[in-house]
CSV table of C-alpha atoms in Angstrom, one decimal:
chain,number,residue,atom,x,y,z
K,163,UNK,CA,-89.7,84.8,2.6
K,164,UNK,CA,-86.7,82.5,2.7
K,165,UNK,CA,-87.3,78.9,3.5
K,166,UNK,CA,-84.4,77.4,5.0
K,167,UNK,CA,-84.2,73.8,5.9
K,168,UNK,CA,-81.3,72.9,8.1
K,169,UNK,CA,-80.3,69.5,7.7
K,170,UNK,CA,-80.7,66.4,10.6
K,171,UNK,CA,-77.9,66.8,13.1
K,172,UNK,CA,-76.7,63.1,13.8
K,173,UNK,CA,-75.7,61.4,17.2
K,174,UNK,CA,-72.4,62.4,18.1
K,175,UNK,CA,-72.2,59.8,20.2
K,176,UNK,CA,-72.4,56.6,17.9
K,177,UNK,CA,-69.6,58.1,15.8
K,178,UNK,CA,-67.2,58.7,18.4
K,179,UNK,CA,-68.3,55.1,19.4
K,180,UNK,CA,-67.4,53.9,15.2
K,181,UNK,CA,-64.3,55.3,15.2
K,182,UNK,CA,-62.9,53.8,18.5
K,183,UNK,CA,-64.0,50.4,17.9
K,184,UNK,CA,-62.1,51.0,14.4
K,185,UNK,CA,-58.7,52.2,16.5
K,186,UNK,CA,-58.8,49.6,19.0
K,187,UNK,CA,-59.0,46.6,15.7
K,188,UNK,CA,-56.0,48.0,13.8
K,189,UNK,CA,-54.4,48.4,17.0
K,190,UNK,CA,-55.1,44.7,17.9
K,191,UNK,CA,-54.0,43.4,14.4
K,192,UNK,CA,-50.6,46.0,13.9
K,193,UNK,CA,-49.9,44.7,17.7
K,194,UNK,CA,-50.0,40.5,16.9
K,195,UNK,CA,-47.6,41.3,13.8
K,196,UNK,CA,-45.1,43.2,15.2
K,197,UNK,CA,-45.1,40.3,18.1
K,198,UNK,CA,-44.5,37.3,15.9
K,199,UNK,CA,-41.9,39.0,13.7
K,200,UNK,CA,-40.2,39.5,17.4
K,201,UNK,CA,-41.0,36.0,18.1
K,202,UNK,CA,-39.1,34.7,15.2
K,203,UNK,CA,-36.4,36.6,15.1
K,204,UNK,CA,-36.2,35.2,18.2
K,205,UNK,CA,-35.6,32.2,17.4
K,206,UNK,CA,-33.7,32.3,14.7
K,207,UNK,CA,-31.0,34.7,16.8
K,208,UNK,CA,-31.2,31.8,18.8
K,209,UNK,CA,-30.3,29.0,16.4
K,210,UNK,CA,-27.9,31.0,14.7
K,211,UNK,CA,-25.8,31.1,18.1
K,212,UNK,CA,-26.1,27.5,19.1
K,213,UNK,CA,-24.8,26.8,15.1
K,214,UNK,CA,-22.0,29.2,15.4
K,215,UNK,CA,-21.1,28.4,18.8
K,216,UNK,CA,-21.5,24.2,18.8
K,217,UNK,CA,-19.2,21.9,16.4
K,218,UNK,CA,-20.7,19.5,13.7
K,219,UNK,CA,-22.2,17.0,16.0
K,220,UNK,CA,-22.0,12.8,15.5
K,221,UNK,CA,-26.0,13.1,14.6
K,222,UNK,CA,-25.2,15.1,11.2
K,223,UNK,CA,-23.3,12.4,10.0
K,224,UNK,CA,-25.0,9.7,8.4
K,225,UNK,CA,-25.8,6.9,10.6
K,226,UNK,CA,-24.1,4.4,8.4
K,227,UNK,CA,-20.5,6.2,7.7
K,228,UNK,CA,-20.2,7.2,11.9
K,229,UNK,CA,-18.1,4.0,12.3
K,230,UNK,CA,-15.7,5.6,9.6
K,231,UNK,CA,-15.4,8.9,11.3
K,232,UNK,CA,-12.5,9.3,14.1
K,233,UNK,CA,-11.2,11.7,16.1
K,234,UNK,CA,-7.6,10.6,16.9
K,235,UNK,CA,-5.7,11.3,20.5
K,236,UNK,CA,-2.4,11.8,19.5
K,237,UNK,CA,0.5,11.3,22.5
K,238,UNK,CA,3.2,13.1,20.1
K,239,UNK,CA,1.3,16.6,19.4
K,240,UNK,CA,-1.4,18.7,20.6
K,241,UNK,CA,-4.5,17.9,18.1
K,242,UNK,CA,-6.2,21.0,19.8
K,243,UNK,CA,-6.4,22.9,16.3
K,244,UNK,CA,-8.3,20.2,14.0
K,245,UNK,CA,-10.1,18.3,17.0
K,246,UNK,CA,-13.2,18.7,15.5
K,247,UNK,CA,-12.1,17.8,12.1
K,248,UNK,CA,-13.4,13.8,11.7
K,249,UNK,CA,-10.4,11.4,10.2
K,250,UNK,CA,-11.1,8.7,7.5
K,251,UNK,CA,-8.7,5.6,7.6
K,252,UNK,CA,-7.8,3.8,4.5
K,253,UNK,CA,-5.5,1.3,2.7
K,254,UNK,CA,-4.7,0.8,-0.5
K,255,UNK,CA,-4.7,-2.7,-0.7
K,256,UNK,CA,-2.4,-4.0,-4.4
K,257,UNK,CA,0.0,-6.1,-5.7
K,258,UNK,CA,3.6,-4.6,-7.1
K,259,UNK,CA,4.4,-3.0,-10.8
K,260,UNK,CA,-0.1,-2.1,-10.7
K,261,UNK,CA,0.5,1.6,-10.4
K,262,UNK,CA,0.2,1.6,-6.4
K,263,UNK,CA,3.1,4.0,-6.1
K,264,UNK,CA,1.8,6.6,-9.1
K,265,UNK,CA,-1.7,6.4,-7.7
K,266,UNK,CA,0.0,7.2,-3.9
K,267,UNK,CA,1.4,10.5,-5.2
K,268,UNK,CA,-2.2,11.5,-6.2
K,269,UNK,CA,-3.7,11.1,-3.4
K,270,UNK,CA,-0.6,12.9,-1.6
K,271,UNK,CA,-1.3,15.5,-3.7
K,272,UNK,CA,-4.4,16.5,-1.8
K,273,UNK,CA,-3.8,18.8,1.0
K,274,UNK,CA,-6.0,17.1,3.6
K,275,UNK,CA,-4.5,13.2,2.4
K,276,UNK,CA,-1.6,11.5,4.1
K,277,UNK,CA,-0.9,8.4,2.4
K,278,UNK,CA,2.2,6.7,4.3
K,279,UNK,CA,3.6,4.0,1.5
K,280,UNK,CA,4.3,0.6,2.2
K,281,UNK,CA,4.5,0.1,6.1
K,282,UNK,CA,4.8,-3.7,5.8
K,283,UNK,CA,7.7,-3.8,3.8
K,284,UNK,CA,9.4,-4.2,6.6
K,285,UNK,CA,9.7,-8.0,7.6
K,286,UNK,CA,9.2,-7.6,11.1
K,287,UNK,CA,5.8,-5.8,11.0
K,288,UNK,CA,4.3,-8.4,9.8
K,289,UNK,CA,5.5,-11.5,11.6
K,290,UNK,CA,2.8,-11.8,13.4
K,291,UNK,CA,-0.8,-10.5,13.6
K,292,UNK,CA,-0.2,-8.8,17.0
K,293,UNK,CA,3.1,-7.1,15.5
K,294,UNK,CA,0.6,-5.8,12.0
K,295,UNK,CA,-2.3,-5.1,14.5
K,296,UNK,CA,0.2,-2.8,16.6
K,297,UNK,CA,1.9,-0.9,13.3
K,298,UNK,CA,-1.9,-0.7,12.1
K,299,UNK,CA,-2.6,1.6,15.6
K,300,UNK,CA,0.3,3.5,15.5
K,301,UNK,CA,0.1,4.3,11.3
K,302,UNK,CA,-3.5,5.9,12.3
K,303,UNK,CA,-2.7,7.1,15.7
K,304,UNK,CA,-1.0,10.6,15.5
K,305,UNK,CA,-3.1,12.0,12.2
K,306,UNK,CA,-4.8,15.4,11.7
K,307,UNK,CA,-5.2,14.8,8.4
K,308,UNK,CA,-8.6,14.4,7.0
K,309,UNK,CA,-7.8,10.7,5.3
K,310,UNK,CA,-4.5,9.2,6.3
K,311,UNK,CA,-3.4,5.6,5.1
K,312,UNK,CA,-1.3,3.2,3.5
K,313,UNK,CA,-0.4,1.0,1.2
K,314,UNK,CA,-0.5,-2.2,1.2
K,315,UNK,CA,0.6,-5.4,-1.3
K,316,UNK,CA,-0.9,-8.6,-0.8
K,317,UNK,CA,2.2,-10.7,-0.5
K,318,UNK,CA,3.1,-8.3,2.9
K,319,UNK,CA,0.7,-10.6,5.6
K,320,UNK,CA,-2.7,-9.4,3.9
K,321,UNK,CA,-3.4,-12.9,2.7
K,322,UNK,CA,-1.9,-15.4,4.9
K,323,UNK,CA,-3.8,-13.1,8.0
K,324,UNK,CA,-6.9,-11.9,5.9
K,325,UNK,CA,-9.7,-13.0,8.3
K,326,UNK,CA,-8.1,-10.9,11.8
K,327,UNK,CA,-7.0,-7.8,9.5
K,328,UNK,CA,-10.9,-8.0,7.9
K,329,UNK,CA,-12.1,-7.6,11.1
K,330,UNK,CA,-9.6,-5.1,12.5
K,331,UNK,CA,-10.7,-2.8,9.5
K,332,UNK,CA,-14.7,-3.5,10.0
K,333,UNK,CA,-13.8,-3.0,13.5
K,334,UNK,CA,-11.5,0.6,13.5
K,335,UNK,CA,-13.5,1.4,10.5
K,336,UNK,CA,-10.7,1.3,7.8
K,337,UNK,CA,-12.1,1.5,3.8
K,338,UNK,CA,-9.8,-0.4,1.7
K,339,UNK,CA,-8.8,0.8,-1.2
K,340,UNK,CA,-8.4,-1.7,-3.8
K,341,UNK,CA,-6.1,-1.2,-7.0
K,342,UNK,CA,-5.6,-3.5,-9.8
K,343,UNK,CA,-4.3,-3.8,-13.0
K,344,UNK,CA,-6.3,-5.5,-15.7
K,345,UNK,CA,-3.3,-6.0,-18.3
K,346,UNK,CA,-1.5,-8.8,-16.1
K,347,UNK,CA,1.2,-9.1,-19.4
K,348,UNK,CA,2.1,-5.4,-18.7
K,349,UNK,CA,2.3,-6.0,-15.3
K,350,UNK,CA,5.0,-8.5,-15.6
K,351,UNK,CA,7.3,-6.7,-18.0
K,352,UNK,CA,7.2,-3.8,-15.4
K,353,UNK,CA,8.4,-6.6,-12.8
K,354,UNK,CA,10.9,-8.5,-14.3
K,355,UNK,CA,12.5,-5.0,-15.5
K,356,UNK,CA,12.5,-3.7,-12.4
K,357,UNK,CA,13.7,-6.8,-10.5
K,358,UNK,CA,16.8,-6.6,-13.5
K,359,UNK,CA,17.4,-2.7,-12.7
K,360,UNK,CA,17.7,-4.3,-8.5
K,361,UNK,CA,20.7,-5.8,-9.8
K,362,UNK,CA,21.8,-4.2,-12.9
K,363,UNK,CA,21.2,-0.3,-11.4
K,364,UNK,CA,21.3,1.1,-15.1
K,365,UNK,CA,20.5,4.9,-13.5
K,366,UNK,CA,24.0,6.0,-12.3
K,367,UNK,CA,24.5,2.8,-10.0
K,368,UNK,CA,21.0,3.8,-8.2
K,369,UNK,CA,18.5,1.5,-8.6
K,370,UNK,CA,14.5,3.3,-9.3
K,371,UNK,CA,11.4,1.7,-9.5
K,372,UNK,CA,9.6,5.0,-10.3
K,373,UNK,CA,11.2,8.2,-12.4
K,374,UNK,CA,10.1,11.7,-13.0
K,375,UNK,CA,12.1,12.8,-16.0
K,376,UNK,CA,11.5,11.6,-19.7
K,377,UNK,CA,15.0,11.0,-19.7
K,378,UNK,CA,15.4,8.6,-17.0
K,379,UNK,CA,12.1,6.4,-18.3
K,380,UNK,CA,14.2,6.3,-21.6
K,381,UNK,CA,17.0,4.3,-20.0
K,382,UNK,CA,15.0,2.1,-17.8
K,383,UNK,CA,12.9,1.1,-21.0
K,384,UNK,CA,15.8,0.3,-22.9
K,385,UNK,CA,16.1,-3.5,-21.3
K,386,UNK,CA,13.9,-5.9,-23.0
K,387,UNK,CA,12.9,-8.9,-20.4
K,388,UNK,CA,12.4,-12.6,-21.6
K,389,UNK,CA,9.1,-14.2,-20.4
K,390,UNK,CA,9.1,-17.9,-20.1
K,391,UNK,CA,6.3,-18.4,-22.6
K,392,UNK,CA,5.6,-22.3,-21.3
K,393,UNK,CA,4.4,-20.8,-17.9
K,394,UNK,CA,2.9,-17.5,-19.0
K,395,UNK,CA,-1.0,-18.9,-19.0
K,396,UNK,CA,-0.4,-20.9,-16.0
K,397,UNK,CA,1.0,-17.5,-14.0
K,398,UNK,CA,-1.3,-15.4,-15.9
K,399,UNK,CA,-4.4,-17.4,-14.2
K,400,UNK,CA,-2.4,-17.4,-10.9
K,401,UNK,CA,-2.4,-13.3,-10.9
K,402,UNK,CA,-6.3,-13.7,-11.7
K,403,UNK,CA,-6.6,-15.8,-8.5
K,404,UNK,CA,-5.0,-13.8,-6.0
K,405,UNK,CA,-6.8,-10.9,-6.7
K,406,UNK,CA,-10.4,-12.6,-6.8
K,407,UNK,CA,-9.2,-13.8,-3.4
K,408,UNK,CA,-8.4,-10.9,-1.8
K,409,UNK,CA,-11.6,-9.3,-2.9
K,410,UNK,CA,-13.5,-12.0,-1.6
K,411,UNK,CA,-11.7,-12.1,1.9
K,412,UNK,CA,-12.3,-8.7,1.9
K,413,UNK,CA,-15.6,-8.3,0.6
K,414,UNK,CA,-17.1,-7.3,3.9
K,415,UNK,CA,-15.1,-4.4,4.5
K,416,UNK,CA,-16.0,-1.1,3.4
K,417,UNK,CA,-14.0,-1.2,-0.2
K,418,UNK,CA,-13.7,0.7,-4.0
K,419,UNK,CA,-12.4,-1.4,-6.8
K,420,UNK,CA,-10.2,0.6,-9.5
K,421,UNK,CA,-8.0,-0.3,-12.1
K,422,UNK,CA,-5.0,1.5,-13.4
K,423,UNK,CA,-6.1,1.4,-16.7
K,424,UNK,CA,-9.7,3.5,-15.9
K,425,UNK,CA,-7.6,5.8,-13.8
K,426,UNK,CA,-5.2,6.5,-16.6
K,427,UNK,CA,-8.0,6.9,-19.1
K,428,UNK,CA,-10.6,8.2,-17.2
K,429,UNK,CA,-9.8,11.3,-14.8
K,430,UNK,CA,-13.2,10.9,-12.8
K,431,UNK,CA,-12.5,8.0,-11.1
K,432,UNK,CA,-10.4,10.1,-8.9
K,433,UNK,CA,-13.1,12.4,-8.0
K,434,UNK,CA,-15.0,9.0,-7.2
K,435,UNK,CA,-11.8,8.2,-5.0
K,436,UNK,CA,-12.2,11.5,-3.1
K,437,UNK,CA,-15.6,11.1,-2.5
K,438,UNK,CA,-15.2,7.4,-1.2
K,439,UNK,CA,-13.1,9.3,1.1
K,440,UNK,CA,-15.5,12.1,1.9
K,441,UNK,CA,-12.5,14.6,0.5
K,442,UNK,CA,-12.8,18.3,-0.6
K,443,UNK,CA,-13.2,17.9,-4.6
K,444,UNK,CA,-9.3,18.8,-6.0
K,445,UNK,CA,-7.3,18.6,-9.0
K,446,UNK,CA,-4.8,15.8,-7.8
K,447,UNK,CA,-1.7,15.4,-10.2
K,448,UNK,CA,1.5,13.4,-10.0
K,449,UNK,CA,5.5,14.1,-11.4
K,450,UNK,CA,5.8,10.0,-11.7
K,451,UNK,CA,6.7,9.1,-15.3
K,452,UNK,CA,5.7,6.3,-17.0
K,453,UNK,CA,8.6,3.8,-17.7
K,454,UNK,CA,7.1,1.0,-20.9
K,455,UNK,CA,5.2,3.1,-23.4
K,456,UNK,CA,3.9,2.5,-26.5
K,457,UNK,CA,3.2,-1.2,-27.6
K,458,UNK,CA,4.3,-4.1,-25.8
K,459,UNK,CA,6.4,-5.6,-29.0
K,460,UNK,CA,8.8,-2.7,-28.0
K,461,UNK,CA,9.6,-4.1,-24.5
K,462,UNK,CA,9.9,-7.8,-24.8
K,463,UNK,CA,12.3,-10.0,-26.4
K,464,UNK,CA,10.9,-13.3,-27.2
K,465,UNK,CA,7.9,-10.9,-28.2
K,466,UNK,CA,7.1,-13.8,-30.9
K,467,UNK,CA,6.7,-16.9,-28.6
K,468,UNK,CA,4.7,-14.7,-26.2
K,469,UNK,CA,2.4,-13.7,-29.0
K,470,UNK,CA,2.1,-16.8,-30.2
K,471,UNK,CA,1.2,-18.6,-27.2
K,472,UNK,CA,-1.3,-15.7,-25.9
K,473,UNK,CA,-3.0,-15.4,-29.3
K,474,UNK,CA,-6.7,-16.9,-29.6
K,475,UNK,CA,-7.1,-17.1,-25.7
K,476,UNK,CA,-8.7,-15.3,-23.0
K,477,UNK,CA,-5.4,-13.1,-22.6
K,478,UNK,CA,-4.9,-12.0,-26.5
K,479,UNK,CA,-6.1,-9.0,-25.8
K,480,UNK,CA,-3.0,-8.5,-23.4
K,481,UNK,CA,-1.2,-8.5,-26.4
K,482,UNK,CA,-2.8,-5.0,-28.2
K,483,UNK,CA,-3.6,-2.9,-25.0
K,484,UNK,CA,-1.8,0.5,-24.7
K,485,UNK,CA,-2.1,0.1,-20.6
């Protein structure tokens, strides 16, 4: 006979029990994912529509540049198309023949910079301080510009009102914009040349003080100016103390020191420049040409005495600079 042994039937019960506890876990777990992913997408649907929908508020500025941010209300022109677009105000604060003008075009040459030349060379802004304080507010008034300014010498009011226009800038949150020249001898050739051409008008009858052809820096090189060689120190140190004055009456204010010379040999101090101003990085470039090339022998006539009265003192190396 056949032995057949048939084998344990198990509970059918406790299996069924196995395999639901089983479903209901995955179910549990598969449920609480797909419920946060829903809860940050959310969210972030959320934020993306209050970024889109909101302009860049006061807060994402840095707390310390928000008094050099504006938002202008012009009375001339709707400002509805850039009224969220924030305004820097500036001056170029400089004295004459220091490469003001060429360093103006530059910064002109920036699509978001309107630089408005020299507003005080007109006498009768600058009588007074109230007559400078009102052409101040109406040069940065009307503006949609992101940086709009000026410039401005220090022989046009700066000095004789330094301590009201200091506080007007810390107050309106103007950043000067100070530009020197280091080579005060080069400076003077460039104005007692053009101070001849005023009178002399050797382009045509029309007098320049800045060209844009070779051909017109050719002529306007051609004069040779005398320096009075007894005074030359003695104006020489003069220069020097202007300037340390104005940067000392104006050390308060929000300010960047350049020289022509860096800017003419070194190209990133314009980048510098646009980031003082909180600009849009651009190649900025300029048709001015320069007028008194080469070495300064070339351009003066008593070059002799000067040499010999400059030579083994603080100024000699006037004498050899290209700039």
């Amino acid at each position: 006979d056949t032995l057949i042994i048939k084998p344990s039937k198990k509970s059918p019960l406790l299996l069924r029990m196995v395999i639901l506890v089983f479903a209901m876990v995955c179910g549990v777990y598969i449920y609480s994912i797909c419920l946060k992913q829903l809860s940050i997408h959310t969210k972030t649907k959320l934020l993306n529509i209050q970024l889109i929908g909101r302009p860049c508020p006061d807060d994402c500025i840095k707390l310390s540049e928000i008094p050099y941010v504006h938002y202008p209300k012009p009375e001339t022109f709707s400002r509805a198309e850039c009224k969220h677009n924030p305004v820097q105000f500036f001056a170029i604060v400089s004295m004459q023949r220091s490469g003001s003008g060429w360093f103006e075009t530059l910064l002109n040459s920036h699509v978001n910079v309107s630089s408005n030349g020299e507003i005080f060379s007109v006498k009768d802004r600058r009588n007074n301080i109230s007559s400078i304080i009102q052409t101040l507010d109406k040069c940065f008034k009307n503006q949609c510009s992101a940086a709009v300014g000026f410039k401005w010498m220090l022989n046009q009011g700066l000095m004789e009102h330094h301590k009201e226009i200091a506080e007007y800038f810390n107050r309106k949150g103007v950043s000067a914009i100070f530009l020197f020249r280091r080579n005060l001898l080069r400076r003077m050739v460039s104005l007692l040349a053009n101070s001849y051409d005023q009178y002399a008008k050797l382009l045509n009858g029309t007098h320049k003080s800045h060209v844009h052809t070779p051909e017109e820096a050719d002529i306007l090189s051609k004069y040779k100016p005398s320096i009075n060689s007894t005074a030359l120190i003695t104006q020489l140190k003069d220069m020097e103390v202007i300037t340390a004055k104005a940067l000392e009456y104006f050390n308060s204010t929000r300010h960047i020191i350049l020289y022509y010379e860096d800017l003419i040999m070194n190209r990133t101090k314009l980048k510098d420049v646009q980031e003082f101003l909180k600009l849009p990085q651009m190649v900025l470039s300029s048709r001015q040409i320069k007028i008194h090339k080469g070495p300064l022998s070339d351009h003066i006539k008593n070059w002799e005495d000067v040499n010999k009265t400059l030579a083994a003192t603080a100024y000699e190396s006037f004498l050899h600079a290209d700039y």
